[in-house]
Tab-separated table of C-alpha atoms and ligand atoms in Angstrom:
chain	number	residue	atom	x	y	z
A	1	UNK	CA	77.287	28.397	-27.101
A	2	UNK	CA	78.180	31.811	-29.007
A	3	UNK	CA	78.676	33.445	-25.225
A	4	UNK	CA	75.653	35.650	-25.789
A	5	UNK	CA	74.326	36.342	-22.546
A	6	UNK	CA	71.257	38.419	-23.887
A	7	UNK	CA	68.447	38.765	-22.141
A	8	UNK	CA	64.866	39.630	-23.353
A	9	UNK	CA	65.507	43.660	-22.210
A	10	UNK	CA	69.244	43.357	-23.325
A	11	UNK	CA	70.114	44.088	-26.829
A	12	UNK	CA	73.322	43.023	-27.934
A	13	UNK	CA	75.509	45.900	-28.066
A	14	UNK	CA	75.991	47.393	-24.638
A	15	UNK	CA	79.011	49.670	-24.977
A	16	UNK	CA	79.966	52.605	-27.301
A	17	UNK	CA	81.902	52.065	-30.210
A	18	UNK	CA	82.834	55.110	-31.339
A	19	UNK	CA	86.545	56.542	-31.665
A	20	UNK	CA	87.964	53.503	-31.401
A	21	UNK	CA	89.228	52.827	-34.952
A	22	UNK	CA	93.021	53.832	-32.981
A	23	UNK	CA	92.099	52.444	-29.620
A	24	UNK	CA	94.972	51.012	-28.322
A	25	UNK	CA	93.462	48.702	-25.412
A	26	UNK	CA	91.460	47.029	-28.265
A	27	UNK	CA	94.889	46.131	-30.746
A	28	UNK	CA	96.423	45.474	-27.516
A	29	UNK	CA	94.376	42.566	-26.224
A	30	UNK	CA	94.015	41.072	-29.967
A	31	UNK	CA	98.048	41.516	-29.991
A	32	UNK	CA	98.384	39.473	-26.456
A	33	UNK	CA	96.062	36.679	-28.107
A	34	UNK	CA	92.740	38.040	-26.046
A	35	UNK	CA	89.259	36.966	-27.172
A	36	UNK	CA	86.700	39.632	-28.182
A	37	UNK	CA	83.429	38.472	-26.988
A	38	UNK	CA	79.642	40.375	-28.562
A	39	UNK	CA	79.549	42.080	-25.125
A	40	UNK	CA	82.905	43.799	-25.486
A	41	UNK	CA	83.649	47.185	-27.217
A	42	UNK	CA	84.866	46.939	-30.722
A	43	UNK	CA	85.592	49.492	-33.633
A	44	UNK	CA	82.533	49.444	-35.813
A	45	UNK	CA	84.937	48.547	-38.780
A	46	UNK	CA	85.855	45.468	-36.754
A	47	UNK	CA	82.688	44.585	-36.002
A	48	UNK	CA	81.839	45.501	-40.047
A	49	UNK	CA	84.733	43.159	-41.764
A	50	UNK	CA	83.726	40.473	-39.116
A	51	UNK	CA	79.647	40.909	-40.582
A	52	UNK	CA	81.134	40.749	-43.951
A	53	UNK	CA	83.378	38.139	-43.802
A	54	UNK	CA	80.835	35.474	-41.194
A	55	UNK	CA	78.076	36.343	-43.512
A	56	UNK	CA	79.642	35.533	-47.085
A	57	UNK	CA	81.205	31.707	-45.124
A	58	UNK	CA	77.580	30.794	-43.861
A	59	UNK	CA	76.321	31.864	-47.479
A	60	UNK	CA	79.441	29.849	-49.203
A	61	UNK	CA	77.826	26.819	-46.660
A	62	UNK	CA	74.612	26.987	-47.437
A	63	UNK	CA	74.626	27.140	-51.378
A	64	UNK	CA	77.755	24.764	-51.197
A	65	UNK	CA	74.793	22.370	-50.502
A	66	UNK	CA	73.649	22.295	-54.247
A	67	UNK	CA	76.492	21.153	-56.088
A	68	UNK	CA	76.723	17.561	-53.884
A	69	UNK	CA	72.866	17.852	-53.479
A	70	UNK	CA	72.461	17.507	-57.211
A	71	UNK	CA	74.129	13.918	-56.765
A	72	UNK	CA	71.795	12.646	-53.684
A	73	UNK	CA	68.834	10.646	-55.939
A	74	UNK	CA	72.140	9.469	-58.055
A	75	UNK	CA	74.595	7.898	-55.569
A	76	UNK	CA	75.829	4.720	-56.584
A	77	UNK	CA	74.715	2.655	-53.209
A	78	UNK	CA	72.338	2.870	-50.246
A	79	UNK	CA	75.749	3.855	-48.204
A	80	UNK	CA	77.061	6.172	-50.359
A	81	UNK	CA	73.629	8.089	-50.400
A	82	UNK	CA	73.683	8.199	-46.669
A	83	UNK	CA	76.867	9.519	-46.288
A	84	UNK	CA	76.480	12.016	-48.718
A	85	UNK	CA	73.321	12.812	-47.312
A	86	UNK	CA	74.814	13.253	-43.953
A	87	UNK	CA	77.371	15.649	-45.706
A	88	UNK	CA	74.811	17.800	-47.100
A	89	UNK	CA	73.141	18.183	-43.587
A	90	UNK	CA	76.191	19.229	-41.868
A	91	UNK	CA	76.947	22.220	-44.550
A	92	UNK	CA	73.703	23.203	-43.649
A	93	UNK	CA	74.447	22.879	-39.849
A	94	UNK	CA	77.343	25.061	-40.743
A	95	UNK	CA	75.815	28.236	-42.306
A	96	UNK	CA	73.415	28.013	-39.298
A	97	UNK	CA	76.183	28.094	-36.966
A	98	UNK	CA	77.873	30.955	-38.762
A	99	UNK	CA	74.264	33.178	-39.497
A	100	UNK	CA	74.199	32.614	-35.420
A	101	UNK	CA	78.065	33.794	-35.130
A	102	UNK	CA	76.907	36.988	-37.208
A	103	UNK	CA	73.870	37.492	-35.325
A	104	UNK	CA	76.017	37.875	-32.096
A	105	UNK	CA	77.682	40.584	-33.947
A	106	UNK	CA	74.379	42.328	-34.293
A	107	UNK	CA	73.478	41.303	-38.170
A	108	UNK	CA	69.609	40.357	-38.524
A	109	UNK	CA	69.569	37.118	-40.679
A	110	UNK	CA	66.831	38.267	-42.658
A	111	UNK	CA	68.969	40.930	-43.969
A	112	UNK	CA	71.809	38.603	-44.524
A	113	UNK	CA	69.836	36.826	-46.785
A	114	UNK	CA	68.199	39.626	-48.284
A	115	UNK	CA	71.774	41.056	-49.383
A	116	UNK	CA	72.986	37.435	-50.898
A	117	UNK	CA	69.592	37.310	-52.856
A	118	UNK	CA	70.217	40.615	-53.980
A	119	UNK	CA	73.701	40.003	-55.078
A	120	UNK	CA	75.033	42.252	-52.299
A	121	UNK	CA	76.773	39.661	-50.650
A	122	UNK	CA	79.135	37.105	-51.929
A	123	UNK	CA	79.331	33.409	-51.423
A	124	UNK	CA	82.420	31.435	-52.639
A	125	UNK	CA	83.441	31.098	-56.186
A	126	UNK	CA	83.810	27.604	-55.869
A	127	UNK	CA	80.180	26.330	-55.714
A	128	UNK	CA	79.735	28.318	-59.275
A	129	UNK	CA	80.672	24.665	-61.138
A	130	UNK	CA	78.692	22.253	-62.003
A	131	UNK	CA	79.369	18.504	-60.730
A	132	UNK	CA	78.967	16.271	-64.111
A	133	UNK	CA	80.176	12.856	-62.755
A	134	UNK	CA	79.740	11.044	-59.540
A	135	UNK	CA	83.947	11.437	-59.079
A	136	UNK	CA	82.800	15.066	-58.175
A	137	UNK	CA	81.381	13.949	-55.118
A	138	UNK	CA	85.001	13.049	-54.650
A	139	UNK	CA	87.039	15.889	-55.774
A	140	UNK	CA	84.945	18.356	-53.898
A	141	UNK	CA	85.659	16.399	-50.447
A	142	UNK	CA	88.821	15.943	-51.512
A	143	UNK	CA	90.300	18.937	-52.764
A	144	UNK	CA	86.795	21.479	-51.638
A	145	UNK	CA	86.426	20.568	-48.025
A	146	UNK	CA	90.256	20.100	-48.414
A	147	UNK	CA	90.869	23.842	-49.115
A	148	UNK	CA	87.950	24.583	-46.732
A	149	UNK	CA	90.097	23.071	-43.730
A	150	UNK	CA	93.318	24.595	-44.419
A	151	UNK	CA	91.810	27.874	-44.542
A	152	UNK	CA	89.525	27.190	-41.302
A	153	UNK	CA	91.969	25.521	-38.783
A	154	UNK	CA	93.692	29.042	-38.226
A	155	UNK	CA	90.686	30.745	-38.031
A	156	UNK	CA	89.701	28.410	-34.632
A	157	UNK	CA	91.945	30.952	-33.262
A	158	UNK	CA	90.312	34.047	-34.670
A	159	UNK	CA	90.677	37.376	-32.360
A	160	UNK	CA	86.267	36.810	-32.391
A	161	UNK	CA	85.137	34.150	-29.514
A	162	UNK	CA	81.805	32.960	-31.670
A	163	UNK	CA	83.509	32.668	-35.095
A	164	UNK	CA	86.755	31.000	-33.570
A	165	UNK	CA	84.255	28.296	-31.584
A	166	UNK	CA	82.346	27.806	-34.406
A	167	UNK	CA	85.100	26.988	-36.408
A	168	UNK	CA	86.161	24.715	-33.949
A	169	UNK	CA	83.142	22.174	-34.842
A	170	UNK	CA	83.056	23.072	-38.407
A	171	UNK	CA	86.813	21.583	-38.470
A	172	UNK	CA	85.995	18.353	-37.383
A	173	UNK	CA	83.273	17.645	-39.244
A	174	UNK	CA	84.970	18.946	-42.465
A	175	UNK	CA	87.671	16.526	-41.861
A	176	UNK	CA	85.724	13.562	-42.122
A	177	UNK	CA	84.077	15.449	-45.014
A	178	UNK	CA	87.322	15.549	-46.466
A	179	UNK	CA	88.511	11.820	-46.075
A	180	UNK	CA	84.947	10.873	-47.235
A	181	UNK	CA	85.980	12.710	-50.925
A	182	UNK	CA	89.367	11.031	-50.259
A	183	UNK	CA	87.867	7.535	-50.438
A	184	UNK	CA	85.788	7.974	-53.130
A	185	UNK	CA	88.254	9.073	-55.188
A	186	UNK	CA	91.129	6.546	-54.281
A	187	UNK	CA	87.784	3.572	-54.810
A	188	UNK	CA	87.390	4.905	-58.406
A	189	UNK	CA	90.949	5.600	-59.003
A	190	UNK	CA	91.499	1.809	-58.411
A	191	UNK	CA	88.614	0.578	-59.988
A	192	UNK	CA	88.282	0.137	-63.770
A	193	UNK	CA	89.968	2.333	-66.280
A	194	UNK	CA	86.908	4.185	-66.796
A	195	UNK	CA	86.091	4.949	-63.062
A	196	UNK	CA	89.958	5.632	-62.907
A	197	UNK	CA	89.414	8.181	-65.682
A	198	UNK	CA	86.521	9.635	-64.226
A	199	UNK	CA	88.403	10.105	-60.712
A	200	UNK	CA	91.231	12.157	-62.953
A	201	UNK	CA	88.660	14.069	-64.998
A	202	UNK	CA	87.351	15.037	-61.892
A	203	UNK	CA	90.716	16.497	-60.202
A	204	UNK	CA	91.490	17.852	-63.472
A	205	UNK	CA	88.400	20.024	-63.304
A	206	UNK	CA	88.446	21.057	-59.551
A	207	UNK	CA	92.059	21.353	-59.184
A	208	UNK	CA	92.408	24.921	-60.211
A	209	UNK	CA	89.137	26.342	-59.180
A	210	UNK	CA	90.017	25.036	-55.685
A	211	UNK	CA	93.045	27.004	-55.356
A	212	UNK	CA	91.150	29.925	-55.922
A	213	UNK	CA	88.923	29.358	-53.250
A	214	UNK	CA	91.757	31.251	-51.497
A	215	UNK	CA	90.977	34.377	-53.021
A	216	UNK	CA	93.042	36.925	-55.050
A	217	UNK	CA	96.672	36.924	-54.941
A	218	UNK	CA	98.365	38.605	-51.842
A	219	UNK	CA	98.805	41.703	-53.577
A	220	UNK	CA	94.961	42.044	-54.279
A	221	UNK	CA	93.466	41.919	-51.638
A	222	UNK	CA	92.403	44.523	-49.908
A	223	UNK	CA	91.306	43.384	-46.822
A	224	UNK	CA	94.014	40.685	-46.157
A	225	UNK	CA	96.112	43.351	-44.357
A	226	UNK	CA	93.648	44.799	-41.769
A	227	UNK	CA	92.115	41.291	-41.000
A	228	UNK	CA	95.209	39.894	-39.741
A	229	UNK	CA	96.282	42.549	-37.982
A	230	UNK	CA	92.795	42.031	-36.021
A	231	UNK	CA	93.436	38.698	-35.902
A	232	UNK	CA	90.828	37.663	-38.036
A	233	UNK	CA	93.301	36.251	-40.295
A	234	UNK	CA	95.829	34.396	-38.885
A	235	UNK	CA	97.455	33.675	-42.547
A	236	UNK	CA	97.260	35.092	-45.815
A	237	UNK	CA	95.649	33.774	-48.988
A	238	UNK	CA	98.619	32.902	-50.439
A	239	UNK	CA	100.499	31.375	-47.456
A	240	UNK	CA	97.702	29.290	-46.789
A	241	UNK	CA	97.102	28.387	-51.010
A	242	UNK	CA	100.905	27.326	-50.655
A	243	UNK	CA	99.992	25.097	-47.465
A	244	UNK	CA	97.013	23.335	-49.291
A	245	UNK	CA	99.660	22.462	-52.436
A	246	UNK	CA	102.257	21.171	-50.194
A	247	UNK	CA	99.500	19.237	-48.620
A	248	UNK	CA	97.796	17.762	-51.748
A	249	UNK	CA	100.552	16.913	-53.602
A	250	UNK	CA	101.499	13.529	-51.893
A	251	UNK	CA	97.943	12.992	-51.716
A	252	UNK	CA	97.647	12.807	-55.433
A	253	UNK	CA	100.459	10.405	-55.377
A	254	UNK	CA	99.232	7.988	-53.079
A	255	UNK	CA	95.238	8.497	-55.154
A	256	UNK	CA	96.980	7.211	-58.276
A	257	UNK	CA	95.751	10.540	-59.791
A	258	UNK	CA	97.825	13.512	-61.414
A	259	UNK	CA	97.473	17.142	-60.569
A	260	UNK	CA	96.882	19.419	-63.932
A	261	UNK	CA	99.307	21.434	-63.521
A	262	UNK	CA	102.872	20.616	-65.674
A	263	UNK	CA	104.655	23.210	-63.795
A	264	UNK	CA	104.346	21.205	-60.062
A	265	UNK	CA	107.926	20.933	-58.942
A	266	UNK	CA	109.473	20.046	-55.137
A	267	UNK	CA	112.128	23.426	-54.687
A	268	UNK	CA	114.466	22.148	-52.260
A	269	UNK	CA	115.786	25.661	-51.656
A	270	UNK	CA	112.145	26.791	-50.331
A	271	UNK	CA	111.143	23.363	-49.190
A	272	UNK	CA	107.804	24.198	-51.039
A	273	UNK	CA	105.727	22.998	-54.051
A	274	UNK	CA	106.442	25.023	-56.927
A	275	UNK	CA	103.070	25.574	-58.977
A	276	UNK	CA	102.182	27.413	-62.292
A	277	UNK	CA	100.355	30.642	-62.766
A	278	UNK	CA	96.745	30.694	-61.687
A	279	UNK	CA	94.553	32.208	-63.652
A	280	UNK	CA	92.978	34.936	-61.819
A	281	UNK	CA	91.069	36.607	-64.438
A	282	UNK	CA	88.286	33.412	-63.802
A	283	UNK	CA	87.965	34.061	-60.291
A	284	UNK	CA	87.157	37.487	-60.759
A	285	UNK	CA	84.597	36.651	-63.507
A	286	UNK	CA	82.955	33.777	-61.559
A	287	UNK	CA	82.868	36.365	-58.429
A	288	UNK	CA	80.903	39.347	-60.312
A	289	UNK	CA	78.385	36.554	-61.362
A	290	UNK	CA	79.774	35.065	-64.934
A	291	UNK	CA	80.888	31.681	-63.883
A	292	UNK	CA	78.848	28.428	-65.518
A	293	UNK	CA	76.364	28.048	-62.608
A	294	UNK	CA	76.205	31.450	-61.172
A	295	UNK	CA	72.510	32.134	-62.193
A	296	UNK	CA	71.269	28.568	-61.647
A	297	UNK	CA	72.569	28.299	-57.981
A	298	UNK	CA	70.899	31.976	-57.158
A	299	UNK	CA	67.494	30.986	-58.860
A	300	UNK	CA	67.740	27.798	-56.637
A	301	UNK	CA	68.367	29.612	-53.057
A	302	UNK	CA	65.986	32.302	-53.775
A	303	UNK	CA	63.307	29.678	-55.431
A	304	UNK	CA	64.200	27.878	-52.155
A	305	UNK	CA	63.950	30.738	-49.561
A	306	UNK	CA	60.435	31.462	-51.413
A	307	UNK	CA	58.855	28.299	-50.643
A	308	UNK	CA	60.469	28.134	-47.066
A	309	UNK	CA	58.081	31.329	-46.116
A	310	UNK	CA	55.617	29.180	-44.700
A	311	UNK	CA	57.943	27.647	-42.244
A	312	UNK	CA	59.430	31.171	-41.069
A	313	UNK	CA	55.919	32.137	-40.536
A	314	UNK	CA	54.935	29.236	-39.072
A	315	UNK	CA	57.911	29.545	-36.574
A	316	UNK	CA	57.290	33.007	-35.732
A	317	UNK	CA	53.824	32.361	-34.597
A	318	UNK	CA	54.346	28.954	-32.571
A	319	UNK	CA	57.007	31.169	-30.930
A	320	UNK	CA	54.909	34.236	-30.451
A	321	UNK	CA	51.898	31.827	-28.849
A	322	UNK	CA	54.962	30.572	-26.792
A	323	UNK	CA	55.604	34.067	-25.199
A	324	UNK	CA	52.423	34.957	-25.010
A	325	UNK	CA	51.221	31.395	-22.543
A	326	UNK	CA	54.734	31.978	-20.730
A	327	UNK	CA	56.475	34.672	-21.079
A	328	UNK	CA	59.532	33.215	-18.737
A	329	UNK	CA	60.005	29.936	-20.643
A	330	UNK	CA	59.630	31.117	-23.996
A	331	UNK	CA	63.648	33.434	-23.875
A	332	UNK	CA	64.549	30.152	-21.616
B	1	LIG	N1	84.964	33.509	-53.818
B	1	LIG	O1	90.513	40.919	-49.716
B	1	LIG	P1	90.171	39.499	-49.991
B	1	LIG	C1	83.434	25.525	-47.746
B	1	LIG	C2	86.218	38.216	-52.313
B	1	LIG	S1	83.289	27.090	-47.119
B	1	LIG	C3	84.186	34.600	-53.749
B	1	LIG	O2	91.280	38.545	-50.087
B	1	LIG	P2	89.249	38.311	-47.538
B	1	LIG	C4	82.784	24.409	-47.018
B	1	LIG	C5	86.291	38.689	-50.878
B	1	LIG	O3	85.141	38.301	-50.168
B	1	LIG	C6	84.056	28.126	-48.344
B	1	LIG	N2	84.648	35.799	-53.306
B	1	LIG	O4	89.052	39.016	-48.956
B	1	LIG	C7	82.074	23.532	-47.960
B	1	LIG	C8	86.432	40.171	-51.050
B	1	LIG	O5	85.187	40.747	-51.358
B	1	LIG	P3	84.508	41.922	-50.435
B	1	LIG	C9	84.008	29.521	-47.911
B	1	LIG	C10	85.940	35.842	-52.908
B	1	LIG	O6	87.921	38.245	-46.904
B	1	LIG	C11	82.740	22.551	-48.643
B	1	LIG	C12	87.263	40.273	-52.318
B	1	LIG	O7	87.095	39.060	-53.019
B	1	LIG	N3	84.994	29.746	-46.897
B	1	LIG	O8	84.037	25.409	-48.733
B	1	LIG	C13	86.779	34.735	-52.934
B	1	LIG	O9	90.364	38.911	-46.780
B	1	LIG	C14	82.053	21.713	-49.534
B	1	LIG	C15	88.731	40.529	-52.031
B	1	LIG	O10	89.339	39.393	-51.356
B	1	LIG	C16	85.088	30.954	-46.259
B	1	LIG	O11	84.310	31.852	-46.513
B	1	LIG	C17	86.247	33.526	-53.413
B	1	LIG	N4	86.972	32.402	-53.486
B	1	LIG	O12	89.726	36.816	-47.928
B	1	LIG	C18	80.706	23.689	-48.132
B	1	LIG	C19	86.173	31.040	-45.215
B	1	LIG	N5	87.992	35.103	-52.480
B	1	LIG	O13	83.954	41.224	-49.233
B	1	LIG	C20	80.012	22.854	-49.014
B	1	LIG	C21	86.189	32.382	-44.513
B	1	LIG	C22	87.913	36.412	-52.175
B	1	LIG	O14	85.613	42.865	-50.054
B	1	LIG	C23	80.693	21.851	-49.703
B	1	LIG	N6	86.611	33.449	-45.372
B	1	LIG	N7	86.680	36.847	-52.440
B	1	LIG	O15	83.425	42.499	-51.268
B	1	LIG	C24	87.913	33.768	-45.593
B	1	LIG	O16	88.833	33.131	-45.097
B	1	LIG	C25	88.189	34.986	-46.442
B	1	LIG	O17	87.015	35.749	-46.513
B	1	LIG	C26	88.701	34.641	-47.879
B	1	LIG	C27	88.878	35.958	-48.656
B	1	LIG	C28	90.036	33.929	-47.808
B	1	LIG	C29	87.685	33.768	-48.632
């Protein structure tokens, strides 16, 4: 799937990297649009900002399970515990994919994980709120996976084969993620005033936290530069915050619901959605580890990763037994 052709003598990493930071064959096949595939040369800083960049997504996946996990035993109906169940599964599906992206890159998981438990790693700021209401279920499918998509479509045609065909999945199923929060919403939103309310209170306290799931403004961010000129980024965080306003907007309208945000105005001149100033002092906070749920959602993963131990080890020996009865099947 990832285009890994290892094989049990191989390790993943067959040419030299070195000295070619300025190597012009490499910015020459990203500039014509060419794939880099694990086998290929790379400059280690590529191969770095790809590590950092998979790694923090499958993290932002994987503890983007808690806040919609926290609503499982509390869905309103049999259906809408399946489907939110169903959700939850394919965020998990999703870090896998991406841990399995970085691997191909030469990461080891276990370190992965090690430097997101030990705060070495980020995940995305987003998943750092709490969900009070069941219309949070909504607004994070809604506006979340909403954000998510816009910011993942262009990266199907990242300059990295396993993270652009990753992406490629991840897309889909985020779009019915998307329409699922879409529905829930617009069912509330129609319902009685006090679902209606609920829907709204919702929006109004996702709204701007989503649009910082883009990152810092254009300006700051260092890395926004040298990512798309590697074609890692196709867009920058501000183009593509811009995109998921001019998207939304006529969403809200046909929800029933009202963005937060009295400064929202069409500018014919720009053909854009105007929008007010986002305050970018929270996202910072909420990245260094101050935002409301920050500590809660670590204690979780690492509580979590604790009690999986059993299963890793459990894993590791059925596959050792494996290669030891038959040494050919077991890398089949
Ligand atoms: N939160 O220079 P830039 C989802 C960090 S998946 C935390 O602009 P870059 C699905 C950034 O890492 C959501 N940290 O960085 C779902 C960098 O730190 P570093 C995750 C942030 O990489 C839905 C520093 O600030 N999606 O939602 C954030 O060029 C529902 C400077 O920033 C992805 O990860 C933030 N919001 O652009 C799951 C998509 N923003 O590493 C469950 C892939 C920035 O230098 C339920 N990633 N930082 O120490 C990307 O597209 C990019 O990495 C950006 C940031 C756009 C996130």
């Amino acid at each position: 799937m990832y285009g890994n052709d290892l094989s049990p003598t191989a390790s993943p990493v067959t040419r030299n990297d070195d000295n070619l930071e300025d190597d012009t064959d490499f910015q020459a096949t990203i500039d014509s649009a060419g794939r880099i595939e694990p086998r290929d040369a790379m400059p280690e800083a590529y191969r770095n900002n790809l590590i950092r960049q998979i790694a923090q997504h499958a993290h932002s996946e994987i503890i983007g399970m808690q806040p919609e996990g926290n609503w499982i035993s509390r869905a309103p109906s049999l259906k809408r515990k399946a489907i939110l169940m169903a959700k939850v599964q394919d965020e998990a599906g999703h870090g896998l994919y991406l841990y399995a992206a970085a691997e191909t890159l030469g990461a080891d998981r276990a370190d992965l994980l090690d430097m997101l438990h030990t705060g070495r790693q980020k995940y995305s700021s987003i998943f750092n709120y709490p969900t009070l209401t069941w219309a949070d279920m909504g607004a994070i499918g809604w506006l979340v996976d909403g954000a998510a998509i816009v910011n993942q479509v262009p990266l199907c045609r990242c300059s990295y084969g396993p993270y652009a065909r990753a992406m490629v999945r991840v897309c889909k199923e985020e779009s019915f993620h998307q329409r699922q929060g879409f529905e829930i919403l617009h069912t509330l939103s129609n319902g009685t005033p006090a679902q209606h309310a609920m829907a709204q209170d919702a929006v109004d306290r996702w709204w701007w936290p989503s649009l910082m799931m883009f990152g810092p403004p254009d300006e700051a961010s260092p890395n926004t530069e040298r990512s798309m000129r590697w074609g890692v980024k196709r867009f920058s965080n501000d183009e593509l915050r811009q995109r998921f306003v001019d998207m939304t907007v006529p969403q809200a309208e046909a929800l029933g619901l009202t963005l937060p945000d009295p400064e929202l105005r069409w500018n014919a001149e720009s053909e854009h959605w105007d929008f007010g100033e986002i305050d970018f002092t929270e996202l910072f906070e909420v990245i260094k580890g101050n935002g409301p749920c920050n500590a809660q959602r670590m204690a979780h993963r690492r509580r979590a990763h604790d009690e999986g131990a059993w299963v890793r080890e459990a894993a590791s020996a059925y596959a050792a037994k494996r290669a030891a009865d038959d040494p050919v099947q077991a890398v089949a």
